[in-house]
C-alpha positions as YAML, in Angstrom:
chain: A
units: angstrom
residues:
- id: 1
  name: UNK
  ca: [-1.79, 5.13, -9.91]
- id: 2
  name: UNK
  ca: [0.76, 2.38, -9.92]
- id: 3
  name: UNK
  ca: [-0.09, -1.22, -9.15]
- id: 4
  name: UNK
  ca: [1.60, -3.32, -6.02]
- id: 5
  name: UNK
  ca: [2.90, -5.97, -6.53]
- id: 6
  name: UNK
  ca: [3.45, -9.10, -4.32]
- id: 7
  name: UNK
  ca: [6.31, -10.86, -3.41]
- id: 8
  name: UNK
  ca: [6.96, -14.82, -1.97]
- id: 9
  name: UNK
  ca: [8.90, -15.39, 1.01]
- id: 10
  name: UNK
  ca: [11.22, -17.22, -1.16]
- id: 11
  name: UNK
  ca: [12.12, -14.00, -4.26]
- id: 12
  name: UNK
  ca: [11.90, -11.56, -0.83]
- id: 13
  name: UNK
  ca: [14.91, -13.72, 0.74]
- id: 14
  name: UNK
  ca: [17.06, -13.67, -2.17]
- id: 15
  name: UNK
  ca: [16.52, -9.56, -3.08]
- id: 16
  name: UNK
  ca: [16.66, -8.73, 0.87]
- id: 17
  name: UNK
  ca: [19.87, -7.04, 0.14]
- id: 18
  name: UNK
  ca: [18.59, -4.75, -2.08]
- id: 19
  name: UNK
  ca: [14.75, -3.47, -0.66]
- id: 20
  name: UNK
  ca: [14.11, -1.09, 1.82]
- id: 21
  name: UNK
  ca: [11.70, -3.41, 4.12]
- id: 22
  name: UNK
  ca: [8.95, -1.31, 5.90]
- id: 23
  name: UNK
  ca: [7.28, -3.46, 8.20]
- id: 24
  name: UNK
  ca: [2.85, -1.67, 9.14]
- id: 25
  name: UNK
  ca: [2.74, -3.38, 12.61]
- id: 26
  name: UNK
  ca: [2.70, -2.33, 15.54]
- id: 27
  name: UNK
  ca: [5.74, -1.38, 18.17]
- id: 28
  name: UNK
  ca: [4.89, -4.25, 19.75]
- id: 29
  name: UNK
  ca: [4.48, -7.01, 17.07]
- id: 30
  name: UNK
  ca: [7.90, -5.64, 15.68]
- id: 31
  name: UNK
  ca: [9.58, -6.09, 18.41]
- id: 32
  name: UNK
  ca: [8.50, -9.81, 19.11]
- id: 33
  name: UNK
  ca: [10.07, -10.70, 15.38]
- id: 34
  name: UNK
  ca: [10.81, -8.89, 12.05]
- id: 35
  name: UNK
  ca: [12.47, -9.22, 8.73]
- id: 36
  name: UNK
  ca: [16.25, -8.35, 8.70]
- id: 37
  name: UNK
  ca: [16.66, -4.86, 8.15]
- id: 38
  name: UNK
  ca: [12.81, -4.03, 8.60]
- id: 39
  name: UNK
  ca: [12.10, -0.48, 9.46]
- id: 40
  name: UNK
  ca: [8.66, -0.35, 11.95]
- id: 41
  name: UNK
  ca: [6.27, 2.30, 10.53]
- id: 42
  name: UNK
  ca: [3.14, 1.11, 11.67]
- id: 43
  name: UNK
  ca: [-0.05, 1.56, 9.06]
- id: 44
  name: UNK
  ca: [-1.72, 4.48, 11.02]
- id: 45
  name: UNK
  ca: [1.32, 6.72, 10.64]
- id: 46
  name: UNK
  ca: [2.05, 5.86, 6.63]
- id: 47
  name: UNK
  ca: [0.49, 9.28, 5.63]
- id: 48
  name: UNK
  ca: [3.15, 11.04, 7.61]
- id: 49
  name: UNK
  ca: [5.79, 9.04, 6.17]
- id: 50
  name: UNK
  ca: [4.72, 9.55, 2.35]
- id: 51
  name: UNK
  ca: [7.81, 11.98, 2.35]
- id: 52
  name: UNK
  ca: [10.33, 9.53, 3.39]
- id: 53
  name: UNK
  ca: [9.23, 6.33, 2.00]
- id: 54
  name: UNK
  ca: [9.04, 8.24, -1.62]
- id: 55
  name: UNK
  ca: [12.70, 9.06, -0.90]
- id: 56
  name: UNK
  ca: [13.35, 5.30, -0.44]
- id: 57
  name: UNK
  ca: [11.24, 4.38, -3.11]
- id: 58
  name: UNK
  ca: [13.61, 6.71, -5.40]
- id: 59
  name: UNK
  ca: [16.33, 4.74, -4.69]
- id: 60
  name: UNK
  ca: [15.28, 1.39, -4.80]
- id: 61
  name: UNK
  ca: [12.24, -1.43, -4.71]
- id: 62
  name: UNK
  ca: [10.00, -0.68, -1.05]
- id: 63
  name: UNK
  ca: [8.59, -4.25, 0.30]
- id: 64
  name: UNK
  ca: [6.15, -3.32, 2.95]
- id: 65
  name: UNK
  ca: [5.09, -6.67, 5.33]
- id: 66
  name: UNK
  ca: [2.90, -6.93, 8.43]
- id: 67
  name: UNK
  ca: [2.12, -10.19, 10.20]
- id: 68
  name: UNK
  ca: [-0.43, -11.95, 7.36]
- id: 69
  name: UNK
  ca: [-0.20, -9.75, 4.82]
- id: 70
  name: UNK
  ca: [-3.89, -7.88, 5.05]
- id: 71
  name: UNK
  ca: [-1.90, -4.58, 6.58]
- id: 72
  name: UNK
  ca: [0.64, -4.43, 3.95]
- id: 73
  name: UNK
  ca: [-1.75, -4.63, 1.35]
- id: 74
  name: UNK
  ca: [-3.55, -1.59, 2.58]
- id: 75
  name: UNK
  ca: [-0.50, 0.01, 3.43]
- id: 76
  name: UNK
  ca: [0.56, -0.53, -0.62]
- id: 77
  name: UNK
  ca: [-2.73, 0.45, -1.51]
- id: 78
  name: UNK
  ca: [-2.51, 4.02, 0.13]
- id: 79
  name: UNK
  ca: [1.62, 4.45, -1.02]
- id: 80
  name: UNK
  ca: [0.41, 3.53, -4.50]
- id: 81
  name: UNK
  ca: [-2.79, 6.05, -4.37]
- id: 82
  name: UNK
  ca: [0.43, 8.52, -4.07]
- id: 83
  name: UNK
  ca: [2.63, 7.27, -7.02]
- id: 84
  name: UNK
  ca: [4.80, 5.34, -4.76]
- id: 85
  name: UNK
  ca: [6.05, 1.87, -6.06]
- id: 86
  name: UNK
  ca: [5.94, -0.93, -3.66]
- id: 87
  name: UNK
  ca: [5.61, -4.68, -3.27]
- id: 88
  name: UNK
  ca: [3.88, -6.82, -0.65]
- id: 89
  name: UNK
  ca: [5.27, -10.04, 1.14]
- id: 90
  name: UNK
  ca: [2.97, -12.78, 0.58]
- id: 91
  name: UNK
  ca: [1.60, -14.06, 3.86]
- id: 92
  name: UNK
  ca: [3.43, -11.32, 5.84]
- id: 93
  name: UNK
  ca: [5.78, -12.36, 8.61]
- id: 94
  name: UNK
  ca: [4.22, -15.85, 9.48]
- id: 95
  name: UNK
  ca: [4.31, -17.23, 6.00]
- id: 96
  name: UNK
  ca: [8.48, -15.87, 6.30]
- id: 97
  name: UNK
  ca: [9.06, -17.73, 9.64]
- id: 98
  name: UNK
  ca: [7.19, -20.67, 8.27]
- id: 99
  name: UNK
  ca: [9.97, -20.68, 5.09]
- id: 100
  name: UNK
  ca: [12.57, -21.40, 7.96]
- id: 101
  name: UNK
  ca: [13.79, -17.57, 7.56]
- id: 102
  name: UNK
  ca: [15.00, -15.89, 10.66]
- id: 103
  name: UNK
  ca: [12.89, -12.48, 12.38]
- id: 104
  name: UNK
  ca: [15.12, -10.48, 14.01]
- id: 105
  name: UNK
  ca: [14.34, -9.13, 17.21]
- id: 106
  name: UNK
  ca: [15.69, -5.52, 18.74]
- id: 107
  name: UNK
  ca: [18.47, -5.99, 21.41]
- id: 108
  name: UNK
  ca: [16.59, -5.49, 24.82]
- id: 109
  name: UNK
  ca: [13.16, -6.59, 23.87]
- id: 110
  name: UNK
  ca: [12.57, -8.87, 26.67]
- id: 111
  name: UNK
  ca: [8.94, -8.05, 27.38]
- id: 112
  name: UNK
  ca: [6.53, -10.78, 25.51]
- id: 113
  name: UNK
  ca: [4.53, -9.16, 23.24]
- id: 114
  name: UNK
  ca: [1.05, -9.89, 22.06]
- id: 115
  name: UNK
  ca: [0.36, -9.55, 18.11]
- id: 116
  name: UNK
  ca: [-2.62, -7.79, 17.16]
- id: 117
  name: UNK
  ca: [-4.30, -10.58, 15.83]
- id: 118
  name: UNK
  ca: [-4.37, -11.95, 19.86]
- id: 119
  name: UNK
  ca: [-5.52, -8.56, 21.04]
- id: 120
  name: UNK
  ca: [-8.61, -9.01, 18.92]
- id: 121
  name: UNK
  ca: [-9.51, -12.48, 19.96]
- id: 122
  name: UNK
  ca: [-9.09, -11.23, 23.57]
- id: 123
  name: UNK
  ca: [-10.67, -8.12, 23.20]
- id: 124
  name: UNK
  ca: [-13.50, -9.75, 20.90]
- id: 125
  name: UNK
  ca: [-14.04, -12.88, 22.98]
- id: 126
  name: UNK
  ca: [-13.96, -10.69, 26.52]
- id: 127
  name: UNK
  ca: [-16.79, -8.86, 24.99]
- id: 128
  name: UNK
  ca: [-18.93, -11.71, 24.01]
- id: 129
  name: UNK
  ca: [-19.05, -13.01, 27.19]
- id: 130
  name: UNK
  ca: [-19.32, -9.55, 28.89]
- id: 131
  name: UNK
  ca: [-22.49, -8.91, 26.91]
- id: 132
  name: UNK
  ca: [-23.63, -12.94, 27.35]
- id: 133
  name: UNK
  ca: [-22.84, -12.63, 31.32]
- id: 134
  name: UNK
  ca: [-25.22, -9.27, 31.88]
- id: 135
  name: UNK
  ca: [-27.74, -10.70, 29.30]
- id: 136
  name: UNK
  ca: [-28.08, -13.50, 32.61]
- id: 137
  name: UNK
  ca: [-27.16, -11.65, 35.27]
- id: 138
  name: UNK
  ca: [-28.92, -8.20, 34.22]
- id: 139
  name: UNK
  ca: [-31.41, -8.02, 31.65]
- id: 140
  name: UNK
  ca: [-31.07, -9.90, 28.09]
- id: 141
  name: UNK
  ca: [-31.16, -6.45, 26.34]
- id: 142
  name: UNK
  ca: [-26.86, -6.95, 26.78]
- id: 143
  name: UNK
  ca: [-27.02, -9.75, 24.90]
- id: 144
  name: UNK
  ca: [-26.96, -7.21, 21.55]
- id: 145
  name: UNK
  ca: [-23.07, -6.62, 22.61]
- id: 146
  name: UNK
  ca: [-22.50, -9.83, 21.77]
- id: 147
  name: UNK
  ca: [-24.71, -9.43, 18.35]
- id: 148
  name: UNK
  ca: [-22.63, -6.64, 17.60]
- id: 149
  name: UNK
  ca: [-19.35, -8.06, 18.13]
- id: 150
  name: UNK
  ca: [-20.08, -11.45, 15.90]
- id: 151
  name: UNK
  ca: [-21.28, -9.25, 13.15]
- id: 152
  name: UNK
  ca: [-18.22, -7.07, 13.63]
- id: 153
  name: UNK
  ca: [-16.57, -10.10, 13.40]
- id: 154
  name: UNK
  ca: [-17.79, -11.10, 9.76]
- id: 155
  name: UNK
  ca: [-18.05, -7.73, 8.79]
- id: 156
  name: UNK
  ca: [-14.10, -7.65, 9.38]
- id: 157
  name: UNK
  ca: [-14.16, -11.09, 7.56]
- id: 158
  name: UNK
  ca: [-15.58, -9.89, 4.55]
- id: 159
  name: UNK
  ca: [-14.37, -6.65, 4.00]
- id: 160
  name: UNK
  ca: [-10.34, -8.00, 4.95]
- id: 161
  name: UNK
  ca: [-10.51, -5.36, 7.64]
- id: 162
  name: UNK
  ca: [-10.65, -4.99, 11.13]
- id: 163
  name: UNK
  ca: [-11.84, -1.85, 13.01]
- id: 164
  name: UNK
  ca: [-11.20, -3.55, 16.58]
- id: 165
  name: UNK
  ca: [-7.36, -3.72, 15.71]
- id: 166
  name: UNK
  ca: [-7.39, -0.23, 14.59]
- id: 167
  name: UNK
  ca: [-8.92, 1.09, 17.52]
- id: 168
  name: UNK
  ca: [-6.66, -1.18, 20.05]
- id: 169
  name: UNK
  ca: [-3.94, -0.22, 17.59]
- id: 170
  name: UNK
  ca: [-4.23, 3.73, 19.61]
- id: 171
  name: UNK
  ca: [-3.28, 1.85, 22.45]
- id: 172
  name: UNK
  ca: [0.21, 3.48, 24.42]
- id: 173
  name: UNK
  ca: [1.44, -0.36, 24.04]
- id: 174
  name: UNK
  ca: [0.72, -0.32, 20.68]
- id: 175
  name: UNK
  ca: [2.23, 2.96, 19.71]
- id: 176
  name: UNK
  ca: [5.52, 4.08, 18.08]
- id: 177
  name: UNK
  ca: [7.21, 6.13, 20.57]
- id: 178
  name: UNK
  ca: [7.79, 9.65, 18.65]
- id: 179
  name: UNK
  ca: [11.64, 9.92, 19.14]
- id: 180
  name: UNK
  ca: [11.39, 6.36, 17.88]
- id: 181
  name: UNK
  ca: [9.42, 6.88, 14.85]
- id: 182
  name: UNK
  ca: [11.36, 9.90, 13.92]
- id: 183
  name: UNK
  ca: [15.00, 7.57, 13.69]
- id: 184
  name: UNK
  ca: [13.35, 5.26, 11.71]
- id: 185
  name: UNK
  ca: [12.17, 8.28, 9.40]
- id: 186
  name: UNK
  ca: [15.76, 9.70, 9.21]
- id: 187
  name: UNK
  ca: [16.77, 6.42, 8.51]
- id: 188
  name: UNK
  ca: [14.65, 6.02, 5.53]
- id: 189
  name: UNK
  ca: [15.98, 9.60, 4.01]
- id: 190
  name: UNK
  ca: [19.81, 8.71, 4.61]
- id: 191
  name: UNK
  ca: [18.98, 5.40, 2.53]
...
């Protein structure tokens, strides 16, 4: 198995020319800022792009980003489990934009987007007080819903994972579309 490596914003600026930049989010997240050059392959549909990515990874160094870096580094964890060579950008996407480097944004994308990280504190902190409201209103039995999300919540913390953002990450919004997905695939094997 071969060992990722990780990259600063700084070494990923200057060698931009010469990577093949795979960014794990979402549709939605890539489309409110990327890297220059990023192709969107979000993390749930890596397997299926093993093929392709290889192909890239052939002809050059892979850097694979997401938004804080925790998605990449699974995502580099699973291409390396498959003899694929890749690096990781420190701090993903935020810690790039924070180094004064531009995202790039597709023409058309007007719609605001929400990044995943927002869709869990929404999603976590709607069903806190969901389960805190009926534990008042209804019985206090609800109240466990709100148990069950904190310790989610440090589970997630722990562990570096989060199994609310891959279940919102099934979400149409959050979805590749297929003819969309398949480009950036071709893409990858004309490289």
């Amino acid at each position: 198995m071969v060992t990722p490596t990780t990259l600063g914003p700084g070494e990923a600026r200057t060698r931009l020319h010469e990577l093949t930049v795979i960014d794990v989010r979402t549709p939605g997240e890539y489309a409110g800022g990327h890297l220059p050059g990023a192709r969107n392959i979000p993390l749930d549909h890596i397997q299926r792009a093993l093929p392709d990515i290889r192909h890239a990874a052939d002809r050059g160094d892979v850097l694979v980003v997401c938004a804080s870096g925790a998605r990449s580094e699974n995502a580099c964890r699973i291409l390396a489990e498959n003899g694929i060579a890749t690096a990781t950008l420190s701090g993903g996407t935020g810690a790039w934009a924070a180094d004064g480097h531009d995202l790039h944004r597709p023409q058309g994308a007007t719609r605001a987007t929400w990044g995943m990280e927002r869709q869990v504190r929404l999603t976590a902190g709607a069903f806190v007080l969901l389960g805190l409201l009926l534990g008042l209103l209804v019985h206090p039995a609800f109240q466990i819903l709100s148990a069950g999300i904190a310790a989610g919540l440090v589970y997630s913390a722990l562990t570096n994972t989060c199994g609310m953002a891959a279940m919102l990450a099934k979400l149409p919004h959050n979805r590749p579309r297929a003819a969309e997905l398949d480009h950036t695939l071709a893409r990858l094997r004309d490289r």
